[in-house]
Coordinates of C-alpha atoms and ligand atoms in Angstrom, one line a residue:
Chain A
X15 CA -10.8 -4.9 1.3
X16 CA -14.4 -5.1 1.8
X17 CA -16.8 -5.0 4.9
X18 CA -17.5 -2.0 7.0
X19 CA -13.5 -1.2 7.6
X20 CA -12.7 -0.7 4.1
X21 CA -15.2 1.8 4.0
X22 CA -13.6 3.6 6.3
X23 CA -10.4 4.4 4.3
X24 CA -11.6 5.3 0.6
X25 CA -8.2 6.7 0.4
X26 CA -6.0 3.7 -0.4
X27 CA -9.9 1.6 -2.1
X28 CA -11.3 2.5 -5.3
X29 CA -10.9 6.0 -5.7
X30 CA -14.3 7.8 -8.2
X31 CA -11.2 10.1 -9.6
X32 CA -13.0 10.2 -13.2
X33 CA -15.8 12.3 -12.3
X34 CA -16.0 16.8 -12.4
X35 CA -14.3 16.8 -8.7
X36 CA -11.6 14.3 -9.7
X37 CA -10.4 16.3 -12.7
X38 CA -10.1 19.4 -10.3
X39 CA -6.3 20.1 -9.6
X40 CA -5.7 18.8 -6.1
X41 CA -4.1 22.0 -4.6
X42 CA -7.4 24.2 -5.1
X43 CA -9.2 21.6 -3.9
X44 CA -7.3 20.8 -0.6
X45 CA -7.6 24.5 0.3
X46 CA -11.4 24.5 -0.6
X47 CA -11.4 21.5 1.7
X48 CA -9.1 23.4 5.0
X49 CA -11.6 26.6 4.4
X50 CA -14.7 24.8 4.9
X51 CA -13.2 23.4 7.7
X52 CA -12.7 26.2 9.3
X53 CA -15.2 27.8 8.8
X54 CA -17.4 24.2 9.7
X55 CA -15.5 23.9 12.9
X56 CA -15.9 27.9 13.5
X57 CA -19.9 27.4 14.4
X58 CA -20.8 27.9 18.0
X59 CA -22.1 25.2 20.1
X60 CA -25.8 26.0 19.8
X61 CA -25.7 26.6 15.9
X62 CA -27.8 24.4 15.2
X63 CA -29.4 25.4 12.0
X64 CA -25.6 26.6 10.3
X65 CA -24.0 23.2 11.4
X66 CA -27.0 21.5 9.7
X67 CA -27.0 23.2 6.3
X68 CA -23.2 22.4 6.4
X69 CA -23.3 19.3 7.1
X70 CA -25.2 18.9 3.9
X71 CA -22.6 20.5 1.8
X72 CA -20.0 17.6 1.1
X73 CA -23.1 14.8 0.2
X74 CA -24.4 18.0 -2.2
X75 CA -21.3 18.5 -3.8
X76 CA -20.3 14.4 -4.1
X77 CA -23.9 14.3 -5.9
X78 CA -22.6 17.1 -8.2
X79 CA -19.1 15.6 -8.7
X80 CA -20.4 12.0 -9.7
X81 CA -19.4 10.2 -6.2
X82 CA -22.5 8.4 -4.4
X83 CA -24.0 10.5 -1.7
X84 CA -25.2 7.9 -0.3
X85 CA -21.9 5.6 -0.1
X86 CA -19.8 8.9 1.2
X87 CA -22.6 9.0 4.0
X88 CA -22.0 5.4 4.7
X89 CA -18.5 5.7 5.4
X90 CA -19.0 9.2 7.1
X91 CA -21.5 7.6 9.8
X92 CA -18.8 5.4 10.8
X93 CA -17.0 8.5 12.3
X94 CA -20.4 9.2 14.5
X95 CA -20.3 6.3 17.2
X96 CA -16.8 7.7 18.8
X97 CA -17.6 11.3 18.8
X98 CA -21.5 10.8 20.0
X99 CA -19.9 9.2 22.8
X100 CA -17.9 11.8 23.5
X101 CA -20.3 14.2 23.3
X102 CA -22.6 11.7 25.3
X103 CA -21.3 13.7 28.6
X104 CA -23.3 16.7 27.2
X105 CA -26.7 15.3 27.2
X106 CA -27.1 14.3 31.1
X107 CA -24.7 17.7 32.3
X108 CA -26.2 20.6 29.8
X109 CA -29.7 20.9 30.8
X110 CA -30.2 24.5 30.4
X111 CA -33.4 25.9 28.1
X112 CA -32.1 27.3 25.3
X113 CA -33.6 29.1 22.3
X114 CA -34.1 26.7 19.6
X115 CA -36.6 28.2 16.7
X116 CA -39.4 30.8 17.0
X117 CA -39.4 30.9 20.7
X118 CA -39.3 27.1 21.7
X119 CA -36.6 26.0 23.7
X120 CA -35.0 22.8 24.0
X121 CA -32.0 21.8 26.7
X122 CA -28.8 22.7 25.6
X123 CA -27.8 19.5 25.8
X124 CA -29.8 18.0 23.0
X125 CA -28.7 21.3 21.2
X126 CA -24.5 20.6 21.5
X127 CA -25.2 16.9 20.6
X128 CA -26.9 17.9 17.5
X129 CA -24.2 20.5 16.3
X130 CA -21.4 18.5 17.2
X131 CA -23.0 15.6 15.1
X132 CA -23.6 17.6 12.5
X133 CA -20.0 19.3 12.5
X134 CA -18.7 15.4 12.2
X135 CA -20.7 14.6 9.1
X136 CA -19.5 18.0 7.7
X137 CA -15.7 17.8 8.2
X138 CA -15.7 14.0 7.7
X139 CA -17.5 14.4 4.9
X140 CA -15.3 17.0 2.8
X141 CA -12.3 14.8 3.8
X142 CA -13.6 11.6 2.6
X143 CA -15.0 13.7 -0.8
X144 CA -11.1 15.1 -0.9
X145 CA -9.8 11.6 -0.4
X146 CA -12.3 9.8 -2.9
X147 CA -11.7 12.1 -6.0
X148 CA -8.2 12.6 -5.1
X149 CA -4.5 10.4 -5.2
X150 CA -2.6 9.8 -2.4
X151 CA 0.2 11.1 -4.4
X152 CA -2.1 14.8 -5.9
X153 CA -2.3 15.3 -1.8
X154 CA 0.5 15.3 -0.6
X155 CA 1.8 16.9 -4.1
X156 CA -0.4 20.1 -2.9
X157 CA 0.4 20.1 1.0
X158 CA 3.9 20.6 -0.3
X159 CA 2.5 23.5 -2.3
X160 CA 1.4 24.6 0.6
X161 CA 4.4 24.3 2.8
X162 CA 3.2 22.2 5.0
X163 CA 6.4 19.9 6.1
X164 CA 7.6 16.9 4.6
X165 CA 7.9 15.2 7.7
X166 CA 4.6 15.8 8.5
X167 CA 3.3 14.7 5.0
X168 CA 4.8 11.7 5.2
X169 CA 3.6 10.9 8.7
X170 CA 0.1 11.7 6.9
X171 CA 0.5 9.2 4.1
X172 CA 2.4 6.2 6.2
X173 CA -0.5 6.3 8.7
X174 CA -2.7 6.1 6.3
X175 CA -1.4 2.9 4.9
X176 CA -1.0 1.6 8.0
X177 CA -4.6 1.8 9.2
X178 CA -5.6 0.5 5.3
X179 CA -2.9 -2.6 6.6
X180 CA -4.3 -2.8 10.3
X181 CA -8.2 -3.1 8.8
X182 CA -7.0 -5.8 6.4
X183 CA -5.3 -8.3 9.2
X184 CA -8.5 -7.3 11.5
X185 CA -10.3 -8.7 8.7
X186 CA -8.1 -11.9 8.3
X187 CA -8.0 -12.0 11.9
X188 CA -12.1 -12.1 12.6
X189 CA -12.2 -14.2 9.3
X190 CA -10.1 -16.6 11.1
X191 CA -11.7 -16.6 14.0
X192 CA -15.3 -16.9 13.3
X193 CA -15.0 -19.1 11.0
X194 CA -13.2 -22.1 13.2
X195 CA -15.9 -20.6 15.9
X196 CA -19.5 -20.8 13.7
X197 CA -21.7 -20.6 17.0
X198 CA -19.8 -17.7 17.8
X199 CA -21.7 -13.8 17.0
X200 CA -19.3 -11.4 19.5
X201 CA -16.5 -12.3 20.4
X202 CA -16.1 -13.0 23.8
X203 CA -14.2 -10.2 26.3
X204 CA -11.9 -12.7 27.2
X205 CA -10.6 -13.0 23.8
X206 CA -9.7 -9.4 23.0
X207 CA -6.7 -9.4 24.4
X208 CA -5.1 -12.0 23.1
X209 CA -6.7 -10.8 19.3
X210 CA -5.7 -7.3 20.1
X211 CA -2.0 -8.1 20.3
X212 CA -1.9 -10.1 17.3
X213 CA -3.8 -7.4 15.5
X214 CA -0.9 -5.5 16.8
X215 CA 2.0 -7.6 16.0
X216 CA 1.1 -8.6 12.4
X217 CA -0.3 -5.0 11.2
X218 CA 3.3 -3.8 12.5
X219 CA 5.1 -6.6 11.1
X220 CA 3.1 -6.4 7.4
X221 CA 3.8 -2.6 7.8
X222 CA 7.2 -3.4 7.5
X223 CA 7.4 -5.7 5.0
X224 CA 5.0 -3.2 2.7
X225 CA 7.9 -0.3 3.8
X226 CA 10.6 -2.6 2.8
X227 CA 8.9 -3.0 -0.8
X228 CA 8.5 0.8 -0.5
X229 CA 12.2 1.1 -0.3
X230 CA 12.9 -1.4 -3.1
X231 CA 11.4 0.7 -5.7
X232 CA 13.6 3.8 -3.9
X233 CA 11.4 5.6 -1.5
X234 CA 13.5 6.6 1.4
X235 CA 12.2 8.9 4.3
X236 CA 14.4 12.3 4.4
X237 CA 13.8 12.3 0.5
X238 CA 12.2 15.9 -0.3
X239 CA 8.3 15.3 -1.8
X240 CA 7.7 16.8 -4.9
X241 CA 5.0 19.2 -5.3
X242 CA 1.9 19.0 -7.2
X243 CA 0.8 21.2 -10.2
X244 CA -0.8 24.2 -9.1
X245 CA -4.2 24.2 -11.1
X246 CA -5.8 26.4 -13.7
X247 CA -7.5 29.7 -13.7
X248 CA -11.0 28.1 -14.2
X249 CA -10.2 25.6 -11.4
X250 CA -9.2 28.4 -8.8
X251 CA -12.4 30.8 -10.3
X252 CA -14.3 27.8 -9.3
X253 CA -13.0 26.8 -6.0
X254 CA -13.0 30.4 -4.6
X255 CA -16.5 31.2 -5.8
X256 CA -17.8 27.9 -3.7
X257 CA -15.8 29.3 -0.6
X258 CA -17.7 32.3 -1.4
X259 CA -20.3 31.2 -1.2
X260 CA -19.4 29.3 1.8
X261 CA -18.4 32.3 3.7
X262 CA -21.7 34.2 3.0
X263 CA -23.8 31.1 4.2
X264 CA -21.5 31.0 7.5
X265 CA -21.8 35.0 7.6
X266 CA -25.7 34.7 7.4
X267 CA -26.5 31.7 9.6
X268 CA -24.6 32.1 12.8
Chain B
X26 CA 24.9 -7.6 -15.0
X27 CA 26.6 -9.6 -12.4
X28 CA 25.9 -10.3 -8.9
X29 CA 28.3 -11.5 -6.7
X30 CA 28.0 -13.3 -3.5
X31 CA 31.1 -14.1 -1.2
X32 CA 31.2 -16.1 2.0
X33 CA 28.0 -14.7 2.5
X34 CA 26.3 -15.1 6.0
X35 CA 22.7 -13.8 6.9
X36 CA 20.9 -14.1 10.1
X37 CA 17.5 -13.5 10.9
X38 CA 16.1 -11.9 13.9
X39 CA 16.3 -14.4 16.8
X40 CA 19.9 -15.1 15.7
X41 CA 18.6 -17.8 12.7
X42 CA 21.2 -18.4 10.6
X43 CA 19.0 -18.3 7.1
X44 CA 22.1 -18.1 4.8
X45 CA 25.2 -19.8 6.1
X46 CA 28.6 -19.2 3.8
X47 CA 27.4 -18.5 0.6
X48 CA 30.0 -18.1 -2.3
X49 CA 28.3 -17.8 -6.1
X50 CA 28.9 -15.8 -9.3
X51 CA 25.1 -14.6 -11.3
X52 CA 27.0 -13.1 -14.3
X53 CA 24.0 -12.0 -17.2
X54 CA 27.0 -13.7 -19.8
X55 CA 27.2 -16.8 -18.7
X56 CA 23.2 -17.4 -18.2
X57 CA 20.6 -14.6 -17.7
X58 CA 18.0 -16.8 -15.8
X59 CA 19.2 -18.8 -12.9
X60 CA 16.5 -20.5 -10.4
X61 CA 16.8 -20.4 -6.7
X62 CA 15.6 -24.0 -5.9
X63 CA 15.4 -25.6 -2.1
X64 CA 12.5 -26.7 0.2
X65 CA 10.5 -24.4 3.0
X66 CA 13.0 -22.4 5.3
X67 CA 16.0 -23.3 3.0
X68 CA 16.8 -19.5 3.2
X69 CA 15.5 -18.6 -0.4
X70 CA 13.7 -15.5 0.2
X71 CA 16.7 -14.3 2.9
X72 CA 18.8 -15.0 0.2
X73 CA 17.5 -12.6 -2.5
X74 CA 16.2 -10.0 -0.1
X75 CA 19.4 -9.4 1.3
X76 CA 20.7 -8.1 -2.2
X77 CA 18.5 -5.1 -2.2
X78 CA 19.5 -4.4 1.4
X79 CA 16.9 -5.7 3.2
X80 CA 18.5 -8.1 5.1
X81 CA 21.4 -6.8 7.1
X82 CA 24.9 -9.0 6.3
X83 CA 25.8 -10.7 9.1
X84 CA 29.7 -11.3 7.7
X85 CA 30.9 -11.6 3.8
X86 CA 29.3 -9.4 1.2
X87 CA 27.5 -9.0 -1.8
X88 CA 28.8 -7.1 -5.1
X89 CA 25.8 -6.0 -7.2
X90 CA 28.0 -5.0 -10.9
X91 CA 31.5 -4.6 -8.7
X92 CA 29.5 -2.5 -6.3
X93 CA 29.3 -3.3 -2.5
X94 CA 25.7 -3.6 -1.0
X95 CA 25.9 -1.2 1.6
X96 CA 24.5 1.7 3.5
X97 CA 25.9 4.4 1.2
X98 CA 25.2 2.3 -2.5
X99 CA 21.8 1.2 -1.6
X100 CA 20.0 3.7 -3.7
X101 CA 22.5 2.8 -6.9
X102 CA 21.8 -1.3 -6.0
X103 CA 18.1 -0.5 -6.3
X104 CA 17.8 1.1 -9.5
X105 CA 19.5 -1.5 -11.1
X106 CA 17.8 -4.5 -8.9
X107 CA 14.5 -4.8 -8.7
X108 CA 12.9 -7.2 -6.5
X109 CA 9.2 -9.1 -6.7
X110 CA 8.1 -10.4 -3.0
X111 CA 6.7 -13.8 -2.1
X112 CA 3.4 -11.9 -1.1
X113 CA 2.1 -9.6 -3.5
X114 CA 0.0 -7.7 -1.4
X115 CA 3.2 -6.0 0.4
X116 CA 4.1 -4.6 -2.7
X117 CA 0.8 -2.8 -3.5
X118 CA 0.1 -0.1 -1.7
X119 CA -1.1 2.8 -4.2
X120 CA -5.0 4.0 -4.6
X121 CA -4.6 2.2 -8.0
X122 CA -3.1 -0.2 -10.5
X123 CA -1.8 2.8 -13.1
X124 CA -0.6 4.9 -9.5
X125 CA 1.1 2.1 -7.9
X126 CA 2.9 1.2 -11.2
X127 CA 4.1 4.8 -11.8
X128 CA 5.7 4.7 -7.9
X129 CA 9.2 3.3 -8.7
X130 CA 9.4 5.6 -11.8
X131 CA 8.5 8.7 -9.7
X132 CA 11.3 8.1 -7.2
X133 CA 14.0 8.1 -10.3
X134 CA 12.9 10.9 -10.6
X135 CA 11.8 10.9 -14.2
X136 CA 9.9 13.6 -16.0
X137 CA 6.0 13.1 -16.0
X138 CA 5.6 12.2 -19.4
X139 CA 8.1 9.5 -19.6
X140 CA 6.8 7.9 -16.2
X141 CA 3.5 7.7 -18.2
X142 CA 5.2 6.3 -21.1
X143 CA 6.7 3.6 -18.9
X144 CA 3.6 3.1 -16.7
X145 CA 2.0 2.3 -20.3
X146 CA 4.4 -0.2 -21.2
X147 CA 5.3 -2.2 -18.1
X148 CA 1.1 -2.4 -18.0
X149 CA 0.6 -3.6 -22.0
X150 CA 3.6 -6.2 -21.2
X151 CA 1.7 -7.5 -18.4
X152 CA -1.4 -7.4 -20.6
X153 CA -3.2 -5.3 -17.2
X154 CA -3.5 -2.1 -19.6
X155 CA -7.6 -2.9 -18.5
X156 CA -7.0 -2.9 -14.6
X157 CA -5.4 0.6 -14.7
X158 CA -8.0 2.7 -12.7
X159 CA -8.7 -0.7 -10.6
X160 CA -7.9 -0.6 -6.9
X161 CA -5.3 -2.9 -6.0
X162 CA -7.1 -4.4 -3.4
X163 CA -9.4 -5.7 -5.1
X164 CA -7.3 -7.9 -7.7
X165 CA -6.9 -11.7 -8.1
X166 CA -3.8 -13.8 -6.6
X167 CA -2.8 -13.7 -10.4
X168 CA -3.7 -9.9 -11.3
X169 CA -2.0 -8.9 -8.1
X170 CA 1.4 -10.9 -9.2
X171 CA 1.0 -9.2 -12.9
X172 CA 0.7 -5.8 -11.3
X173 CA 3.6 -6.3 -9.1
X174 CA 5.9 -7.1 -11.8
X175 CA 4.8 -4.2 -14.2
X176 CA 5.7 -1.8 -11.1
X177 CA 9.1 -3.4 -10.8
X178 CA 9.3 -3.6 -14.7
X179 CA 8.6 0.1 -15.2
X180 CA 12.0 1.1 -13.0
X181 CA 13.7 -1.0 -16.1
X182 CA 15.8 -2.6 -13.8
X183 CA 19.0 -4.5 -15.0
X184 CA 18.4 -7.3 -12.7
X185 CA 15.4 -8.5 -11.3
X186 CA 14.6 -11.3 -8.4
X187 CA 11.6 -13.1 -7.8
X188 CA 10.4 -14.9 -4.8
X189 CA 7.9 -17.4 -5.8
X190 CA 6.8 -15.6 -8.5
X191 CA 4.5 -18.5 -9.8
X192 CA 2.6 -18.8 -6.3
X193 CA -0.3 -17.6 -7.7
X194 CA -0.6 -18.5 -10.9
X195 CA -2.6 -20.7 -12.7
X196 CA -1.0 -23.2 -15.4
X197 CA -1.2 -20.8 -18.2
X198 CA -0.9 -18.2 -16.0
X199 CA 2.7 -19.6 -15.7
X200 CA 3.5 -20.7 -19.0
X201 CA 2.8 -16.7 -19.9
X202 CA 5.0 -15.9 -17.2
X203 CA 8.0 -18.1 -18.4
X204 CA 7.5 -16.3 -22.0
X205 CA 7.6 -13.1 -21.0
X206 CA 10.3 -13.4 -18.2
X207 CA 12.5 -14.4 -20.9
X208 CA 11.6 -12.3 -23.2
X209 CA 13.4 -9.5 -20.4
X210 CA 16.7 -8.2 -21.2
X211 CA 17.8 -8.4 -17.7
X212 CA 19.1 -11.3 -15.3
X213 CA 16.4 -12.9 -13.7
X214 CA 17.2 -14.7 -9.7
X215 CA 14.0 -16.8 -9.3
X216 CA 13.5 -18.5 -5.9
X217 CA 10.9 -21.4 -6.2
X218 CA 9.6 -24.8 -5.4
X219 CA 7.9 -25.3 -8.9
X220 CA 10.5 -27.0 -10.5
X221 CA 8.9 -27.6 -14.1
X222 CA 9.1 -23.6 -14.1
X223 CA 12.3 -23.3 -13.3
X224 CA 13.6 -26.6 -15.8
X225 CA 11.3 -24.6 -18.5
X226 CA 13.4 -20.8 -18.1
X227 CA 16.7 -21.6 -16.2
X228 CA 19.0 -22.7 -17.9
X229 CA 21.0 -22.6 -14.5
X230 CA 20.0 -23.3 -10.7
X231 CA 21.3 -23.2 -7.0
X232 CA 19.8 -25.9 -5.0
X233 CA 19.7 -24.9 -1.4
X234 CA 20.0 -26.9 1.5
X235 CA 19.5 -25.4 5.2
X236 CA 21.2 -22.2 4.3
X237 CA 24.2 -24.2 2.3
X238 CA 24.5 -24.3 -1.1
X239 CA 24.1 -28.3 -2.5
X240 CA 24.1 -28.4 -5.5
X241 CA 24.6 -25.7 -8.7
X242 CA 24.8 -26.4 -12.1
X243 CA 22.6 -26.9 -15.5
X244 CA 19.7 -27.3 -14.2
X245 CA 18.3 -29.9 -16.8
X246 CA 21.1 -32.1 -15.2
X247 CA 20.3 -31.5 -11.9
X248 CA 16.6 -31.7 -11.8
X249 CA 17.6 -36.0 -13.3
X250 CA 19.3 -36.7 -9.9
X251 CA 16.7 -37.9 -7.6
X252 CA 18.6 -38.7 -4.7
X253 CA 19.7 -35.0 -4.4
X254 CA 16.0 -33.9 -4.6
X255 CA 14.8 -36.1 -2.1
X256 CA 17.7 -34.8 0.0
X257 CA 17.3 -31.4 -0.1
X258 CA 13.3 -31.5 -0.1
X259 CA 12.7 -30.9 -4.0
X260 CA 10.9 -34.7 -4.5
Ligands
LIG309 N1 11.1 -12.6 9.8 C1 11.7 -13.7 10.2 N2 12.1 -13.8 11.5 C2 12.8 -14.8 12.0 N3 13.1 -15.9 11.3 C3 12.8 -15.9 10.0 C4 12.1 -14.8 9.4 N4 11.9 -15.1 8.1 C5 12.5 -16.3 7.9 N5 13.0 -16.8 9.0 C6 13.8 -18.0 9.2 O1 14.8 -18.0 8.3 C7 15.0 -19.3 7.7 C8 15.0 -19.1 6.1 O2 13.7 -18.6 5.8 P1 13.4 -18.1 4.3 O3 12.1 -17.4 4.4 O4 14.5 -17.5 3.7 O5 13.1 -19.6 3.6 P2 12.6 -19.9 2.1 O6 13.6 -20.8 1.5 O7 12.2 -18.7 1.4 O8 11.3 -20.7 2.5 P3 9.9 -20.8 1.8 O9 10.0 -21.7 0.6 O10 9.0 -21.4 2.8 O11 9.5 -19.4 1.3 C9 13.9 -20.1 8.2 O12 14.4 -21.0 9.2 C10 12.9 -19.2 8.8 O13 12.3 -19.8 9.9
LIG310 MG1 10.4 -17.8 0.8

C-alpha cells in the first residue's frame, strides 16, 4: 500500500518496531498513551498555549524513539481536514474578544479552532507513535491486561484491517479508473456513486475472504485473547516518569 | 492422512452448482501429491475450500482422517489442513512477515518459544528468513506466495491444499516450489492450470470438468490423451 491512504493506517504498513519506543513493553506504553490523552483532551477550549506545547509531545518523543517526525506528521495531518471542518462552525459563530497573550485579544473563534487543531495533532499523534512502534498483536495483548473486553478488542483489530482492505480496493479502484480515463484529474460527481458501491461491495467481499483465511489458520471470534507481558521495572520507571512529567506541564499551563 | 470426499455437492451463492457429485479417496499411502487439474470455473478452488469448512456442503460429505467436516470438528480439520488461497494477499494480514507467520502457531496455542522456533523454520524453508521485519504489503507476487506458505507451513499441518500456488511464480520460482513441496511430509491437493507443474510433483491428478469429475488417474497417463484435454479445457 502506498499513496496518501496507506499513510493513514501505519498500523497494518511497515511498522519502525526496532527503535527505543518499540523495544518498550506494549502495556506501559498503551497506558502512557490513554494518560496523555486524557489529560490532551482535558484542556479547555481557549488553552491555547497547553494544547500547543502538547501537540508537540508525540513528534518530540517519535524524534527520540527513532520514528520520523516528519512522516508521523504526514500521516497525522491527514486527520486535520475532517475535524477543521467540523470545527469550521466555530470560526463564523464564536466571535467574542478573548484574552490571548499579554493583554491582546483575538475572537474566540480563531482561539477554539486553534486548540481543537492542536488537540488532533496531539491525540492522533500519540496513537499513530503507539501504532508505529507497536504490533497489532502487543496491543491488544495489553488492552487484555487491562481488562478491556474481548469483544471490544477484536472489534478494534477487525476494523482496523478492514479500513487497511477498504484503502487498498480504493486504490485498485482509482487506479482503474484513471488510468482507462487519462484526461481525467477529479472524478466527476456523477461517478461516485456508482464507485462508492463498488468500493463497498469488494472491500466487504475481500474482508471476507481475508476472515476466511483468518479462520483457516484457527482464529475464531468468541476465542478468549491472550494477554501480553506486563513490562519491566525500568520500562514502568520510565513511562510513569514521562506522565509525570506530563501531569506537571498540564498542572502548570492551564 | 486421508481425505475422503463422498457424493459431494457444493453450491455457491446464487444457487451455482460449483461441485456437482463428487466421490474420491486422497489417501497420503497411496500418493502424497495429487493435482487438481480443470479449466476456469471448473469448481477447483470450491472444491478445496470446502474441506476446511469454508464452503457450506450442500448434500454428501467430506471425511478429513475418518472425521466429518462439520460445525463441531472444524477446529480439529484445521489443524491438520492447512490451506494456501488463489490470492495471496487474503492471507496476509499481519503488520509483518515474522508476525503474520507466527499467527497460525499462536492460535494452537503453543508456548512463545516454540512459535518462534517454528516461525524460524517455516521462514529458512521458504528461504524469506531476510523479509522477516518486512511489511507484507509491500512484497512481490512471488515473496507474497513464499510467505503465505511459511505461515501455513509453521501450523505443521498433516495436509495441505493449494489453489494455484504457481500463479505467481516465475520459472525457477516454480521449479523451487515443486522441490520443496515435495520435500513436505504431508499430502499435498494442488488445484492448477500449469500442467508441466503438476506432471513434474503429482504423481496422481483429478481432471475436472464443470463440477464433474472426468478423468483421474496417473497423471503422466493422462496429461498423453489430448482429446480429454481439449475437452475439459486443459489444451
Ligand atoms: N463467490 C462466488 N459467488 C458465486 N459464484 C461463484 C463464486 N466463486 C465461484 N463461483 C462460481 O462457482 C463455479 C466454480 O468456481 P471456482 O472458483 O471453484 O472455479 P475454479 O476451477 O477454481 O476456476 P479458476 O481456474 O478460474 O480459479 C464457477 O462457475 C464460478 O462462477
Ligand atoms: Mg480457482
Amino acid at each position: 500500500m502506498t499513496g496518501p491512504v496507506s499513510c493513514f493506517f501505519p498500523v497494518l504498513s511497515g511498522s519502525a518496531q526496532r527503535g527505543v519506543f518499540g523495544r518498550i513493553a506494549p502495556l506501559p506504553k498503551v497506558c502512557l498513551v490513554l494518560g496523555f490523552l486524557v489529560l490532551a483532551v482535558s484542556f479547555d477550549r481557549y488553552d491555547w498555549l497547553g494544547c500547543t506545547l502538547f501537540a508537540a509531545v508525540p513528534f518530540l518523543l517519535a524524534r527520540i524513539g527513532g520514528v520520523s517526525p516528519l512522516r508521523l506528521l504526514r500521516r497525522t495531518a491527514l486527520a486535520l481536514p475532517f475535524v477543521l471542518c467540523a470545527a469550521a462552525a466555530n470560526l463564523l459563530f464564536d466571535r467574542e474578544l478573548v484574552d490571548f497573550a499579554g493583554g491582546a485579544t483575538l475572537p474566540g473563534g480563531i482561539l477554539s479552532f486553534w486548540v481543537l487543531a492542536a488537540k488532533t495533532l496531539a491525540t492522533t499523534g500519540m496513537v499513530l507513535l503507539l501504532a508505529e512502534t507497536t504490533s497489532a498483536t502487543g496491543i491488544s495483548g495489553a488492552l487484555v491486561r487491562l481488562h478491556v473486553p474481548c469483544i471490544l478488542i477484536l472489534q478494534i483489530q477487525l476494523l482496523l484491517r478492514y479500513l487497511v482492505l477498504t484503502a487498498e480496493e480504493a486504490r485498485n479502484l482509482a487506479n482503474g479508473y484513471f488510468l482507462r480515463n487519462p484526461e481525467c484529474r477529479i472524478i466527476p460527481v456523477r461517478d461516485w456513486g456508482m464507485l462508492c458501491g463498488r468500493l463497498f461491495l469488494r472491500s466487504v467481499e475481500r474482508a471476507e475472504a481475508v476472515y476466511r483465511a483468518m479462520q483457516c489458520r484457527l482464529f475464531h471470534a468468541g476465542k478468549p485473547l491472550e494477554a501480553g507481558e506486563v513490562g519491566s521495572f525500568a520500562e514502568w520507571g520510565g513511562c510513569i516518569l514521562l506522565f509525570g512529567v506530563l501531569c506537571l506541564m498540564r498542572g502548570t499551563l492551564s | 492422512m486421508r481425505i475422503e470426499l463422498c457424493e459431494l455437492v457444493l453450491e455457491r451463492p446464487g444457487g451455482i452448482r460449483a461441485v456437482d457429485g463428487i466421490s474420491y479417496l486422497f489417501d497420503s499411502e497411496r500418493c502424497d501429491a495429487v493435482a487438481i487439474l480443470g479449466a476456469n470455473g471448473a469448481g477447483k478452488s470450491t472444491l478445496l475450500e470446502s474441506i476446511p469448512g469454508l464452503v457450506p456442503i450442500r448434500s454428501g460429505a467430506i471425511r478429513v482422517d475418518g472425521m466429518n467436516v462439520e460445525k463441531r470438528n472444524l477446529s480439529v480439520v484445521r489443524s491438520k489442513v492447512g490451506m494456501i488461497f488463489q490470492n495471496s494477499d487474503d492471507q496476509l494480514f499481519s503488520n509483518t512477515v515474522g508476525e503474520d507467520v507466527a499467527f497460525g502457531p499462536r492460535n494452537l496455542k503453543l508456548p512463545a518459544d516454540e512459535v518462534a522456533k517454528r516461525v524460524q523454520e517455516a521462514l529458512a524453508s521458504m528461504e524469506i528468513a531476510h523479509l522477516a521485519e518486512r511489511d507484507v504489503a509491500h512484497l512481490s507476487g512471488g515473496e507474497k506466495r513464499r510467505a503465505a506458505l511459511a505461515g501455513v507451513l509453521a501450523m505443521k499441518p498433516e495436509a495441505i491444499l493449494l489453489d494455484e500456488p504457481t500463479s505467481m511464480l516465475d520459472p525457477r520460482g516454480c521449479r523451487e516450489l515443486a522441490e520443496r513441496l515435495a520435500a513436505l511430509p504431508a499430502l499435498k491437493l494442488i488445484a492448477t492450470h500449469d500442467l508441466e507443474f503438476a506432471g513434474r510433483l503429482c504423481p496422481e491428478c483429478l481432471i475436472l470438468l464443470e463440477g464433474r469429475i472426468a478423468a483421474a488417474g496417473e497423471t503422466g497417463e493422462l496429461l498423453k490423451q489430448r482429446e480429454l484435454l481439449l475437452r475439459c479445457g486443459l489444451a
